[in-house]
mmCIF file with all atom_site columns, C-alpha atoms in Angstrom:
data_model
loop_
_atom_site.group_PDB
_atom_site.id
_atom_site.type_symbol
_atom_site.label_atom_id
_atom_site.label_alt_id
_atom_site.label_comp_id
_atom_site.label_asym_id
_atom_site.label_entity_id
_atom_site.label_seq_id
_atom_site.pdbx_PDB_ins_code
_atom_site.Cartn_x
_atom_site.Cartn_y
_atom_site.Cartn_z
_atom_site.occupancy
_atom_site.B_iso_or_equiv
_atom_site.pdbx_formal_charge
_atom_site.auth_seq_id
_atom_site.auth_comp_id
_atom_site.auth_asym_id
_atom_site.auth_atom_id
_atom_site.pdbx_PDB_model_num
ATOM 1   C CA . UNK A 1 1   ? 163.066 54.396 129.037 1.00 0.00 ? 1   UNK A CA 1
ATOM 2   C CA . UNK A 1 2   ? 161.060 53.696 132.263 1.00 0.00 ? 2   UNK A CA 1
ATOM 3   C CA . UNK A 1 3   ? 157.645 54.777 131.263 1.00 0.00 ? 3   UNK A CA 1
ATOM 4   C CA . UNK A 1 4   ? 158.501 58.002 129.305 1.00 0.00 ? 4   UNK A CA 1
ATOM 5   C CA . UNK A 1 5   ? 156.023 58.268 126.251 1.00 0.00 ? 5   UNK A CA 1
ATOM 6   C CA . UNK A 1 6   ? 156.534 60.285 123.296 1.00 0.00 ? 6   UNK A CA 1
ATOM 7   C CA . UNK A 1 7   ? 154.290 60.334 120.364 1.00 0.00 ? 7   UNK A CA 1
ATOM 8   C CA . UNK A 1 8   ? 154.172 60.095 117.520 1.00 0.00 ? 8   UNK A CA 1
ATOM 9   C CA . UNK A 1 9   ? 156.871 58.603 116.382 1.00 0.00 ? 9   UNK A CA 1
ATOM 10  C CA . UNK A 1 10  ? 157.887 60.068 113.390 1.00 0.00 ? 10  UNK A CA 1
ATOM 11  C CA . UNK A 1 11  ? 155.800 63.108 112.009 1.00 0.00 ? 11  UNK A CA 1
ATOM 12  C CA . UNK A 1 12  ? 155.954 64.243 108.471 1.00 0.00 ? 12  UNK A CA 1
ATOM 13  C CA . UNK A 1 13  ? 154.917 67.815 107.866 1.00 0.00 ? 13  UNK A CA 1
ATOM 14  C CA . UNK A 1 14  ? 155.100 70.073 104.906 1.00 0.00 ? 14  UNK A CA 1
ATOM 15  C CA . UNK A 1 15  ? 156.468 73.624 105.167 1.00 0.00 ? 15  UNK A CA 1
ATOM 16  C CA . UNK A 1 16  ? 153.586 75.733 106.807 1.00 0.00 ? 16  UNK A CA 1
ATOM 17  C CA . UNK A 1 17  ? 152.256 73.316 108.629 1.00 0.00 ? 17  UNK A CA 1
ATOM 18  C CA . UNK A 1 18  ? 151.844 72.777 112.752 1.00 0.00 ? 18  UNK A CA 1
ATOM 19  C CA . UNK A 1 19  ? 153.658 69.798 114.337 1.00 0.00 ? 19  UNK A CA 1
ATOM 20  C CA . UNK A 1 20  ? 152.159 69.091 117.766 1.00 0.00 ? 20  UNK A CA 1
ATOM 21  C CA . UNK A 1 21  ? 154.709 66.533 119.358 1.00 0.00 ? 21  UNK A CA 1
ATOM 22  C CA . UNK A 1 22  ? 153.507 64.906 122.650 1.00 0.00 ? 22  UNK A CA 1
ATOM 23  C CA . UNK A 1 23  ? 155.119 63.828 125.364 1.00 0.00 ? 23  UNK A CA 1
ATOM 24  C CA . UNK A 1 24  ? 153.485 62.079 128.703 1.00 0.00 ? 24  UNK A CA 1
ATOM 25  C CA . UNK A 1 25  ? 156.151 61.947 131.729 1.00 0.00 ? 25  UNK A CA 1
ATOM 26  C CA . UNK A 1 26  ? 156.162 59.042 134.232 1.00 0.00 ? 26  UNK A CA 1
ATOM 27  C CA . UNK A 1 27  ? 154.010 59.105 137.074 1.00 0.00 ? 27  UNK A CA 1
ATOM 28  C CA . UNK A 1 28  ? 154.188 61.055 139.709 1.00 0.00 ? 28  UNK A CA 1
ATOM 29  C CA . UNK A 1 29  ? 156.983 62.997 138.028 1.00 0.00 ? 29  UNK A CA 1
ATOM 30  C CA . UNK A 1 30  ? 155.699 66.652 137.151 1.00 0.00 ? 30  UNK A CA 1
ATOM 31  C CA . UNK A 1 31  ? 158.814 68.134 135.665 1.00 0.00 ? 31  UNK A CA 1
ATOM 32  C CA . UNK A 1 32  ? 159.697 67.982 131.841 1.00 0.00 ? 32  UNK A CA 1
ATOM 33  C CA . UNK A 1 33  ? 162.547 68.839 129.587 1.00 0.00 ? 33  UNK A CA 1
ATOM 34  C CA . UNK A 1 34  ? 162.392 69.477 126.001 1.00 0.00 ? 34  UNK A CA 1
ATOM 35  C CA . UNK A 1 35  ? 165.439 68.774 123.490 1.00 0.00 ? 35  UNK A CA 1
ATOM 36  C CA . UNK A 1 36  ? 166.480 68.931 119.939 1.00 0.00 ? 36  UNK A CA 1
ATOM 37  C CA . UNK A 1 37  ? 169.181 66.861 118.427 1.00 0.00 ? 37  UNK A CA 1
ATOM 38  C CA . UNK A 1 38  ? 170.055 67.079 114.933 1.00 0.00 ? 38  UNK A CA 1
ATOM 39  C CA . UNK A 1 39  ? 172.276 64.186 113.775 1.00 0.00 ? 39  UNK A CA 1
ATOM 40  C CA . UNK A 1 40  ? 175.187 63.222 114.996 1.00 0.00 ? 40  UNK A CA 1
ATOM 41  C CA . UNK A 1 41  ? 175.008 65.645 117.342 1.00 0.00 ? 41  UNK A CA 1
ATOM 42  C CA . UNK A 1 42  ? 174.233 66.632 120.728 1.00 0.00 ? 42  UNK A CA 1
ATOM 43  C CA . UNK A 1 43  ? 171.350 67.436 123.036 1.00 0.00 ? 43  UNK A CA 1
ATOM 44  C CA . UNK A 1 44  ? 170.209 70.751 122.797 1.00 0.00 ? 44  UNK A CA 1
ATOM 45  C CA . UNK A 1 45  ? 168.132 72.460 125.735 1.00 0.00 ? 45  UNK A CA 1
ATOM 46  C CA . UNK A 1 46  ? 164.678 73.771 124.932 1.00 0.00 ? 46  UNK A CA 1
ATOM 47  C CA . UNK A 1 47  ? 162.866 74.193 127.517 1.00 0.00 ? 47  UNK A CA 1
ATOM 48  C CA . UNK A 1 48  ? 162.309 73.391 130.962 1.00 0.00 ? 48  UNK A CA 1
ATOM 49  C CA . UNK A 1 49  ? 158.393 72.990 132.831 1.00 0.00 ? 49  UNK A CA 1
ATOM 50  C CA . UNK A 1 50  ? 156.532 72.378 135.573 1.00 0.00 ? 50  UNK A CA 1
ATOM 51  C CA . UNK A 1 51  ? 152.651 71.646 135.023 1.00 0.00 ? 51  UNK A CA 1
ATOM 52  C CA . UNK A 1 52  ? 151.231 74.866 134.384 1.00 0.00 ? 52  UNK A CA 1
ATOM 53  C CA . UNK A 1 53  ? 154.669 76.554 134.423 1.00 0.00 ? 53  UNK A CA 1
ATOM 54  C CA . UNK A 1 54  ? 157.413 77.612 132.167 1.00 0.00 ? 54  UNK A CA 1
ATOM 55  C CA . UNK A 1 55  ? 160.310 77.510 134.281 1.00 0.00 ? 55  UNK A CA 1
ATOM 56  C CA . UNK A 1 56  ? 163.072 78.084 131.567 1.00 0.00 ? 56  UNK A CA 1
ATOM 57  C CA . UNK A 1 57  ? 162.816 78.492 128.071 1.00 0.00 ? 57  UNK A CA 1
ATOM 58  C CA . UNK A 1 58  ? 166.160 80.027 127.444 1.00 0.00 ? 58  UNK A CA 1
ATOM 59  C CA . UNK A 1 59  ? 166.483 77.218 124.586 1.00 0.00 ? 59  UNK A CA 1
ATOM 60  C CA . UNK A 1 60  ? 163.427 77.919 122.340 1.00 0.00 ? 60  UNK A CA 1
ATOM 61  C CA . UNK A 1 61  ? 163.481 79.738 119.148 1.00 0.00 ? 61  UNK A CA 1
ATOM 62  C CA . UNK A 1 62  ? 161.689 82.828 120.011 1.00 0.00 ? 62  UNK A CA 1
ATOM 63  C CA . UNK A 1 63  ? 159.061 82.964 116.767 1.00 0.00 ? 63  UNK A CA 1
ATOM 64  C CA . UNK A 1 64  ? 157.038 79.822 116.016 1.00 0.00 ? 64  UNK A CA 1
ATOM 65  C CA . UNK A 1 65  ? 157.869 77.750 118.820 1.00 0.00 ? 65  UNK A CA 1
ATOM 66  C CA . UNK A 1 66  ? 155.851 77.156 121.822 1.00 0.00 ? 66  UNK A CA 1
ATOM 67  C CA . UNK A 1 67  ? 155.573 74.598 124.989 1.00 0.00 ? 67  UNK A CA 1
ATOM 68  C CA . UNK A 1 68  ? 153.022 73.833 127.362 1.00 0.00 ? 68  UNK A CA 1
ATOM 69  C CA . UNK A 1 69  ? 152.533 71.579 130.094 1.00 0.00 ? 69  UNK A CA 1
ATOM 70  C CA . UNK A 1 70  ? 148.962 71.441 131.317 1.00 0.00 ? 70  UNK A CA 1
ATOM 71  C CA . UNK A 1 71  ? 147.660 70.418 134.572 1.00 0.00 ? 71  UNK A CA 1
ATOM 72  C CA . UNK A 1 72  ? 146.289 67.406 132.660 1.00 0.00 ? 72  UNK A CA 1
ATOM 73  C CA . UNK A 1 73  ? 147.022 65.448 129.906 1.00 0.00 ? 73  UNK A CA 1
ATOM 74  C CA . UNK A 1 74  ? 151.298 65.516 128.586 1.00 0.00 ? 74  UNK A CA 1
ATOM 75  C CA . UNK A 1 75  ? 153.298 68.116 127.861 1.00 0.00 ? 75  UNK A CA 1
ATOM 76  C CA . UNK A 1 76  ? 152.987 69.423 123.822 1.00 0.00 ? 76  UNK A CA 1
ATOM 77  C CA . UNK A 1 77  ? 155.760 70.925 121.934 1.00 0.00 ? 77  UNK A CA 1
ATOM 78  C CA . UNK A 1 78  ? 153.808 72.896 119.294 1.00 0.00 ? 78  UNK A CA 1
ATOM 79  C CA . UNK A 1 79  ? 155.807 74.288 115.903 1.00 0.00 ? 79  UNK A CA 1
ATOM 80  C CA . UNK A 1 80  ? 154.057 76.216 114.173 1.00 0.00 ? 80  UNK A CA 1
ATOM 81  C CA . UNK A 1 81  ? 154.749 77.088 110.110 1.00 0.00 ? 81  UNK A CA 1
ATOM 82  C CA . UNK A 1 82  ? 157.396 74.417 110.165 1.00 0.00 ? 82  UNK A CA 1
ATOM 83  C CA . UNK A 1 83  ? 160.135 75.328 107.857 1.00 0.00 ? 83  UNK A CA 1
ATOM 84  C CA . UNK A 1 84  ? 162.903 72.512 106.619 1.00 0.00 ? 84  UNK A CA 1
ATOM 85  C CA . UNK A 1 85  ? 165.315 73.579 109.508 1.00 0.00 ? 85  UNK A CA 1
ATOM 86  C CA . UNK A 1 86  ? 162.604 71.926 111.778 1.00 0.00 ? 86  UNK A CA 1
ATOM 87  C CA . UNK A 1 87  ? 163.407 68.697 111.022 1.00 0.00 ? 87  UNK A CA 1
ATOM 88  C CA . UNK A 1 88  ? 165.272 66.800 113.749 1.00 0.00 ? 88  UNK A CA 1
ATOM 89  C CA . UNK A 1 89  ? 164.488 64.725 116.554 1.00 0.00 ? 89  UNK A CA 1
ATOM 90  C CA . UNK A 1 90  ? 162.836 66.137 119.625 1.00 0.00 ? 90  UNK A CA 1
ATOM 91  C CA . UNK A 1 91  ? 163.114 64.149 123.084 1.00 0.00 ? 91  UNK A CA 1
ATOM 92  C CA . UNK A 1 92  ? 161.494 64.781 126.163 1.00 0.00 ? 92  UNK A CA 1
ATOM 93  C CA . UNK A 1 93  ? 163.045 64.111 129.739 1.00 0.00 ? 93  UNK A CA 1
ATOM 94  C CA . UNK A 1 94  ? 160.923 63.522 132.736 1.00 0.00 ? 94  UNK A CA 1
ATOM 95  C CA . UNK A 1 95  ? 161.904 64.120 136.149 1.00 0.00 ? 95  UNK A CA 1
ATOM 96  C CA . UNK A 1 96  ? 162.745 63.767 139.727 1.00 0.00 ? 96  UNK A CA 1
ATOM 97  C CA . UNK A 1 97  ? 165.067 65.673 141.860 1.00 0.00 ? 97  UNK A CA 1
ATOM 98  C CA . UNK A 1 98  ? 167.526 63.530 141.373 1.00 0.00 ? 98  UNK A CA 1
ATOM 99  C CA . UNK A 1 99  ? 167.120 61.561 138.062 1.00 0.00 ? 99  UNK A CA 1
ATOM 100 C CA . UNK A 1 100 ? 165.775 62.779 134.444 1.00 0.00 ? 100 UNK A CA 1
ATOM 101 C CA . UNK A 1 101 ? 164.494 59.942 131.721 1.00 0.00 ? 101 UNK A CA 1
ATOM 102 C CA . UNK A 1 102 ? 163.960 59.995 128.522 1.00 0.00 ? 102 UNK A CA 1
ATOM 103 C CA . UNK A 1 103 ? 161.654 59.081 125.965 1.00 0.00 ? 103 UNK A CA 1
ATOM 104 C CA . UNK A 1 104 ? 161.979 57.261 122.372 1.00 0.00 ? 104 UNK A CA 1
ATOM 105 C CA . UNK A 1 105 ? 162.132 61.304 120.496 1.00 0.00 ? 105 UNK A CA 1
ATOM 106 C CA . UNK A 1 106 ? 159.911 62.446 117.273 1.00 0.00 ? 106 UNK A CA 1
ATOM 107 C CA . UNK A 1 107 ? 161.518 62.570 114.497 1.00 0.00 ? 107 UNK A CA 1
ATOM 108 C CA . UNK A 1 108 ? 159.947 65.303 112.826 1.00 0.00 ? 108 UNK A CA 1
ATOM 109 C CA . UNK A 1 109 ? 160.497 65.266 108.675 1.00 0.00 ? 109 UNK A CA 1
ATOM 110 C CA . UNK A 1 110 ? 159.861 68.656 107.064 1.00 0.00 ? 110 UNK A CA 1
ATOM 111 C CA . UNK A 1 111 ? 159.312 68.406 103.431 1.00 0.00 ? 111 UNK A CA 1
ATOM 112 C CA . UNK B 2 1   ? 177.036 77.327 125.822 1.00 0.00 ? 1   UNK B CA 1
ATOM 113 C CA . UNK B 2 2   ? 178.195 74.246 127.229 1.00 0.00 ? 2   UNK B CA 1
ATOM 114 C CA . UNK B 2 3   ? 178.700 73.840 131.018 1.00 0.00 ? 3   UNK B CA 1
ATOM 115 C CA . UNK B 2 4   ? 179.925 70.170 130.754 1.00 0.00 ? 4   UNK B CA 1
ATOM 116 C CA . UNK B 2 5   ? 183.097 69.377 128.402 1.00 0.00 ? 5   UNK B CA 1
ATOM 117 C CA . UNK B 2 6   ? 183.390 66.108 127.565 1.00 0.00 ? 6   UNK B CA 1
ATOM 118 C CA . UNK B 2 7   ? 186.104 63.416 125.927 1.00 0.00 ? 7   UNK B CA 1
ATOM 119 C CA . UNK B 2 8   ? 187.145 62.286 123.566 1.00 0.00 ? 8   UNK B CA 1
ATOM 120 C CA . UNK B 2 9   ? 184.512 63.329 121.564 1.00 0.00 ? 9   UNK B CA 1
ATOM 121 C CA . UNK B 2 10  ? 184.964 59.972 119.714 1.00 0.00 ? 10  UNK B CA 1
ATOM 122 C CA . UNK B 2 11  ? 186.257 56.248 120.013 1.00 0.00 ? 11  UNK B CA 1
ATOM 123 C CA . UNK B 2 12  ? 187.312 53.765 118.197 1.00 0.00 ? 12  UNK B CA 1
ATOM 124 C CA . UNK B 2 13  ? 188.608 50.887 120.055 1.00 0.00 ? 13  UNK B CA 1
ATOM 125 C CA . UNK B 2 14  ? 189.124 47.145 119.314 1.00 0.00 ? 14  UNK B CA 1
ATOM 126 C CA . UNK B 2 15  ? 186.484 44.727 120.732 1.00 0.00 ? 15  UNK B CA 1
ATOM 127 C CA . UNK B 2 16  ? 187.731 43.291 124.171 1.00 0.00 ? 16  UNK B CA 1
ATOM 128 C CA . UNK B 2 17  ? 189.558 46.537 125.438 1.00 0.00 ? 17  UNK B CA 1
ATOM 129 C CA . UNK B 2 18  ? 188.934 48.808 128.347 1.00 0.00 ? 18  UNK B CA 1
ATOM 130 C CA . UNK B 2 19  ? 187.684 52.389 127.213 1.00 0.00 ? 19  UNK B CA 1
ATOM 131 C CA . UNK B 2 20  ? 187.545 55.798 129.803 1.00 0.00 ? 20  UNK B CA 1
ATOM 132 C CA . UNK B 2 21  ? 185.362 58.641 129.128 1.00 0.00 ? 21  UNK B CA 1
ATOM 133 C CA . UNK B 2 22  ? 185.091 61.817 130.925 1.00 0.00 ? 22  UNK B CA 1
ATOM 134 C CA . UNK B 2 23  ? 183.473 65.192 132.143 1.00 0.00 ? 23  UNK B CA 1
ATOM 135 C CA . UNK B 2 24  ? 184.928 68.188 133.672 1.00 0.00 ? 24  UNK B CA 1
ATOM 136 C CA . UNK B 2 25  ? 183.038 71.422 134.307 1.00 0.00 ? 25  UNK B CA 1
ATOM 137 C CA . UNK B 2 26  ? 184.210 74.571 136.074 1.00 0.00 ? 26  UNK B CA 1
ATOM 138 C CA . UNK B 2 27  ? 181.295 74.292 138.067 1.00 0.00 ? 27  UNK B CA 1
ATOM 139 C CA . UNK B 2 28  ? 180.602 72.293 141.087 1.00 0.00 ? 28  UNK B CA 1
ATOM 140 C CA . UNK B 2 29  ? 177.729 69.695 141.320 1.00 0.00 ? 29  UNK B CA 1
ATOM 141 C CA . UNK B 2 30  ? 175.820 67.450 143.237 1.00 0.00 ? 30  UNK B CA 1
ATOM 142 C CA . UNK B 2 31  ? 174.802 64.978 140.599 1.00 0.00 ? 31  UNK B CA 1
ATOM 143 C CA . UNK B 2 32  ? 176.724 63.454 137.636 1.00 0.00 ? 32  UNK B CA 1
ATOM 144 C CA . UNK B 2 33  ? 174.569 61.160 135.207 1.00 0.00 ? 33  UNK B CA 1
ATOM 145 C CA . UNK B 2 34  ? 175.656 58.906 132.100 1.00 0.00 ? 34  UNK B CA 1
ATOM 146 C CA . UNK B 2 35  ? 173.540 58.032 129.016 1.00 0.00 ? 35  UNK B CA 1
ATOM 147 C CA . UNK B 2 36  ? 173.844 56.030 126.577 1.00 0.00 ? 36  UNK B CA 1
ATOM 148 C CA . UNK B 2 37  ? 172.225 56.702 123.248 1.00 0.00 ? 37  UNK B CA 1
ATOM 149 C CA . UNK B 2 38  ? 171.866 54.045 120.729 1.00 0.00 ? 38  UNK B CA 1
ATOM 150 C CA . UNK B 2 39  ? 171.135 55.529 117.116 1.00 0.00 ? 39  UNK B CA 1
ATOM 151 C CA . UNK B 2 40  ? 167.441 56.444 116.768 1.00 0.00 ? 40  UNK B CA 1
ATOM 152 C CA . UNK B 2 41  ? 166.512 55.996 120.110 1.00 0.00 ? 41  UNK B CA 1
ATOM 153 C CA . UNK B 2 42  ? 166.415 58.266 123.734 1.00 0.00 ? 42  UNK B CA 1
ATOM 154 C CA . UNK B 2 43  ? 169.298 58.401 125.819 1.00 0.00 ? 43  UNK B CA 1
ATOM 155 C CA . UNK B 2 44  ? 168.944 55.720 128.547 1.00 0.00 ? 44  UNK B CA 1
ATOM 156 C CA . UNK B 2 45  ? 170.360 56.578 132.450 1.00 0.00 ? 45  UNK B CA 1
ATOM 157 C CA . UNK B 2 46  ? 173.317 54.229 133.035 1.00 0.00 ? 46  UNK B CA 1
ATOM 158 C CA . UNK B 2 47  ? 174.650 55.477 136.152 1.00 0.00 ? 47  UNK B CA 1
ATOM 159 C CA . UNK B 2 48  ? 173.872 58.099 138.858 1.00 0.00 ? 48  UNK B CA 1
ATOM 160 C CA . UNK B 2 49  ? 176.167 59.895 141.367 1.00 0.00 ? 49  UNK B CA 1
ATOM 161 C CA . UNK B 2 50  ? 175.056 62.055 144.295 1.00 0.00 ? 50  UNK B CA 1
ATOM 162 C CA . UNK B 2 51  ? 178.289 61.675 146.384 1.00 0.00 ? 51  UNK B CA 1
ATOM 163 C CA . UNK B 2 52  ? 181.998 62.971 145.767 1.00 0.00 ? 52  UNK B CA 1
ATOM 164 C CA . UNK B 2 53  ? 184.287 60.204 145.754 1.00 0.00 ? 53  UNK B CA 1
ATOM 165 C CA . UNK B 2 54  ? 181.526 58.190 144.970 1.00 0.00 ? 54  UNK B CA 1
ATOM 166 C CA . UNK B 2 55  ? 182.235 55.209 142.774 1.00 0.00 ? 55  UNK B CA 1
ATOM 167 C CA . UNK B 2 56  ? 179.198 53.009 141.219 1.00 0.00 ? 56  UNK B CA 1
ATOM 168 C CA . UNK B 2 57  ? 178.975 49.987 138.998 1.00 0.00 ? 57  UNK B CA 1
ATOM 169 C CA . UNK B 2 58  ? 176.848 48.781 136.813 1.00 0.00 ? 58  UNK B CA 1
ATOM 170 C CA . UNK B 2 59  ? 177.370 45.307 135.164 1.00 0.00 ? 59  UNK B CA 1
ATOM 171 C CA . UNK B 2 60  ? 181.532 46.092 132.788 1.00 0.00 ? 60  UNK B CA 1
ATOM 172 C CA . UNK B 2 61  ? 180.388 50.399 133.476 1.00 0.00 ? 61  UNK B CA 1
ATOM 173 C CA . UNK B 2 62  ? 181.967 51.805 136.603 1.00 0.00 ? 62  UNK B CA 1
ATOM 174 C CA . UNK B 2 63  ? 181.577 55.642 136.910 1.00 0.00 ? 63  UNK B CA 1
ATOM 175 C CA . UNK B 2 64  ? 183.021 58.092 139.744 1.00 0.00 ? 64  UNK B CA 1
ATOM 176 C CA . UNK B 2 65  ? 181.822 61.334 141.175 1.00 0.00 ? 65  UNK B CA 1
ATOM 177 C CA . UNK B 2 66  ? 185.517 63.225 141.355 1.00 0.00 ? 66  UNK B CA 1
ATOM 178 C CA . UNK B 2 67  ? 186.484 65.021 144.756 1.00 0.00 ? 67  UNK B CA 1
ATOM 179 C CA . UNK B 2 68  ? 186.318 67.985 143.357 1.00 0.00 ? 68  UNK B CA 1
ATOM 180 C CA . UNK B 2 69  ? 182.803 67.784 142.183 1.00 0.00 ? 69  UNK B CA 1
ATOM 181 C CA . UNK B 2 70  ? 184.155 69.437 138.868 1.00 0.00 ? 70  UNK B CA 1
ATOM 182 C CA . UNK B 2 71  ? 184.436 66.397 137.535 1.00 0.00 ? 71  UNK B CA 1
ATOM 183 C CA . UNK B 2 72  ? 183.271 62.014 136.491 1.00 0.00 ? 72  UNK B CA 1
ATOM 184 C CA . UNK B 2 73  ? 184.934 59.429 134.560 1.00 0.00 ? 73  UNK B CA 1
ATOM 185 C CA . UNK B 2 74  ? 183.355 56.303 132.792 1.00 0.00 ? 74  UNK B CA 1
ATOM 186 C CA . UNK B 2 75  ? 184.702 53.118 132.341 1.00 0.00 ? 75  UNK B CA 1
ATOM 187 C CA . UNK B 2 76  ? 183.853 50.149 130.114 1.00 0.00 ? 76  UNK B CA 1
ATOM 188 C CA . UNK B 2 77  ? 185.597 47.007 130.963 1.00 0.00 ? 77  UNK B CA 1
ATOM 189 C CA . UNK B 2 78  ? 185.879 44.060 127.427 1.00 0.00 ? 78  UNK B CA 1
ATOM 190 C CA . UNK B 2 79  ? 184.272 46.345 125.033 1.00 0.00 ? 79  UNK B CA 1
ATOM 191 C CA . UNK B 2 80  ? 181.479 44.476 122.737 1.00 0.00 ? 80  UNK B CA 1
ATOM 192 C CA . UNK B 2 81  ? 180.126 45.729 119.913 1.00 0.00 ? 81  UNK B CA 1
ATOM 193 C CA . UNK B 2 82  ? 176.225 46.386 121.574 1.00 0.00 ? 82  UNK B CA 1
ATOM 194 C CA . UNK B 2 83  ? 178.581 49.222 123.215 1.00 0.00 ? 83  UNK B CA 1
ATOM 195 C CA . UNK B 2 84  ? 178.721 51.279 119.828 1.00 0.00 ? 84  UNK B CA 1
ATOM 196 C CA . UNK B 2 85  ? 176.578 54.211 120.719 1.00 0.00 ? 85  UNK B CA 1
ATOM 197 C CA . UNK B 2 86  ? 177.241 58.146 122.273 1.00 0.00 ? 86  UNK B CA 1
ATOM 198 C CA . UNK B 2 87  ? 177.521 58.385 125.655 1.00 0.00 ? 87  UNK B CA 1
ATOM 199 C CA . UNK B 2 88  ? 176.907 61.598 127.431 1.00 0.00 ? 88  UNK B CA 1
ATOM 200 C CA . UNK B 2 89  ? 177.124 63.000 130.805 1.00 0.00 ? 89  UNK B CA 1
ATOM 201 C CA . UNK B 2 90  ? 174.721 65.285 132.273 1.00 0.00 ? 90  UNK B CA 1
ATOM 202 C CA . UNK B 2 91  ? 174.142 67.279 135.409 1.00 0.00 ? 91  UNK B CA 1
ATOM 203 C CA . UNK B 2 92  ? 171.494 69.936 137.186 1.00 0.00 ? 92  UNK B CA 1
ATOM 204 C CA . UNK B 2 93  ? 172.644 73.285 136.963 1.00 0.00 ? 93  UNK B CA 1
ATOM 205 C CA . UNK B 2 94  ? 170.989 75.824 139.345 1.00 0.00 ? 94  UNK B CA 1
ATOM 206 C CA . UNK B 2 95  ? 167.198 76.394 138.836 1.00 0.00 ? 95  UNK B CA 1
ATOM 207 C CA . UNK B 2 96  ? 167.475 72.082 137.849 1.00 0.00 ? 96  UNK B CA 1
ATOM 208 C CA . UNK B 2 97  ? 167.706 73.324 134.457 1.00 0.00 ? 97  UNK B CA 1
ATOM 209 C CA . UNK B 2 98  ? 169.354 69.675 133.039 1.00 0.00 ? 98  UNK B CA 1
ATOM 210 C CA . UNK B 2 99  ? 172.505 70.115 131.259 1.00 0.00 ? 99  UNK B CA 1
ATOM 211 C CA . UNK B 2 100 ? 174.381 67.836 129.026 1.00 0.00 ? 100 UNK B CA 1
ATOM 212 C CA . UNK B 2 101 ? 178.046 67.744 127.874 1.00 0.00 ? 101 UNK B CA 1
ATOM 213 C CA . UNK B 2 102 ? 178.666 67.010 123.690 1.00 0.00 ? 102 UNK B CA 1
ATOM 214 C CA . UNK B 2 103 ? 179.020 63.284 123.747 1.00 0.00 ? 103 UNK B CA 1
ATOM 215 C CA . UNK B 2 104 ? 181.248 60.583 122.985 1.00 0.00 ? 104 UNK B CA 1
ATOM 216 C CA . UNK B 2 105 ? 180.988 58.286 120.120 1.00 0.00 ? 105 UNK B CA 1
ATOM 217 C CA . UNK B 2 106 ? 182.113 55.081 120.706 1.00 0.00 ? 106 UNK B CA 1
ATOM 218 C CA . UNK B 2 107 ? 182.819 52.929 117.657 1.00 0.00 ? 107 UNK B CA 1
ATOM 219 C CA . UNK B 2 108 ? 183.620 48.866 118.180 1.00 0.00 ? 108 UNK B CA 1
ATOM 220 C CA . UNK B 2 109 ? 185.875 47.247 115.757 1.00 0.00 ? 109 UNK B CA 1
ATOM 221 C CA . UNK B 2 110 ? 184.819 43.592 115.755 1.00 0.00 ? 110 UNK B CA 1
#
C-alpha cells in the first residue's frame, strides 16, 4: 500500500480502556482519512485532516472519539473508554489531489 | 448516506469468465478510483480516472470514466481465483472529502 503505515496491528483493549491507533501517511502527502469497517462491510467515513487541521469530521461518533494530526509525527485516532461496539478495523488513507492510499487497518478487539 | 451506488453488491462467477462491475452517482466527478480489498488487508488503488470517456487498463482490469461523469464500469477479463476479494469504487466529493460506494464481493468458483 505504497508506504502507508498503520500501527499496531491488532490492538486488544478491555472495556474502559484508550486505544491510540497510529497512522503515518506517505511522504510528502499531508492529507489523511480515517475509516471504520466492520465485517463484511463497507468503508465508513470518519474523518478527514490536514496537519494541524480538522477539515471534516462529519463521520466521528461525537463522545469518546477523537483525531489529530500534528505538525509532526502521524496522525492518532484516539478512543477513549472503548466499549465492545469499538471493535472493528480502522484504516487510514493518505493523500494527494488526485489519489488516496491506504494502509494495512488496526484491528481493534474489545473484550 | 451513500453518494456512490454500486453493483452487484456480490459475485459469484466461474473461474475463466469475464465479470463487470459498476458505479453510478447522481453527482458529477472528476475522479473515479477502484480498490480492491483482499480479506484482512487495506484496499489497494487499481485504477484511476481523471478524464470522461477515459478508458484505462491495467494487466485483465479495464475501467472507464462514463461521459456523463455520473458514472465507471470495471472489467475483469479470465477470472482467477487471487480475484476473490471486494472491490469498491471511490471518488472526491466537494471539500475532497473521499467517498466510497458499498462494494462488490466477488467470489471465484474454481
Amino acid at each position: 500500500n505504497a508506504g502507508v503505515m498503520q500501527n499496531p496491528r491488532h490492538l486488544v483493549r478491555r472495556r474502559g480502556q484508550e486505544a491510540r491507533l497510529r497512522c503515518s501517511p506517505m511522504k510528502g502527502h499531508s492529507h489523511v482519512y480515517w475509516y471504520r469497517q466492520l465485517p463484511e462491510e463497507g468503508l465508513k467515513f470518519m474523518v478527514y485532516l490536514q496537519k494541524e487541521n480538522i477539515i471534516d469530521e462529519s463521520g466521528m461518533p461525537k463522545e469518546r472519539f477523537s483525531a489529530e494530526f500534528p505538525k509532526e509525527g502521524p496522525s492518532i485516532l484516539r478512543i477513549q473508554q472503548v466499549v465492545r461496539g469499538d471493535s472493528a478495523a480502522y484504516f487510514c488513507a493518505s493523500c494527494s489531489k488526485t489519489e488516496a492510499f491506504f494502509g494495512q487497518g488496526t484491528r481493534l478487539t474489545v473484550v | 448516506g451513500q453518494q456512490l451506488n454500486q453493483s452487484p453488491q456480490s459475485m459469484f462467477i466461474q473461474e475463466g469468465e469475464d465479470v463487470s462491475m459498476n458505479c453510478t452517482s447522481s453527482s458529477i466527478f472528476n475522479t473515479w478510483l477502484w480498490y480492491k480489498q483482499d480479506p484482512g488487508e487495506g484496499p489497494v488503488l487499481l485504477i484511476a480516472l481523471y478524464k470522461a470517456g477515459e478508458l484505462t487498463s491495467n494487466g485483465r482490469l479495464t475501467a472507464q470514466f462514463g461521459i456523463t461523469r455520473k458514472d465507471s464500469f470495471l472489467n475483469i477479463s479470465a477470472s482467477i481465483p487471487s480475484d476473490v476479494g471486494i472491490y469498491f469504487c471511490a471518488d472526491f466529493l466537494y471539500g475532497n472529502k473521499l467517498v466510497f460506494g458499498a462494494g462488490t464481493i466477488l467470489r471465484v468458483k474454481s
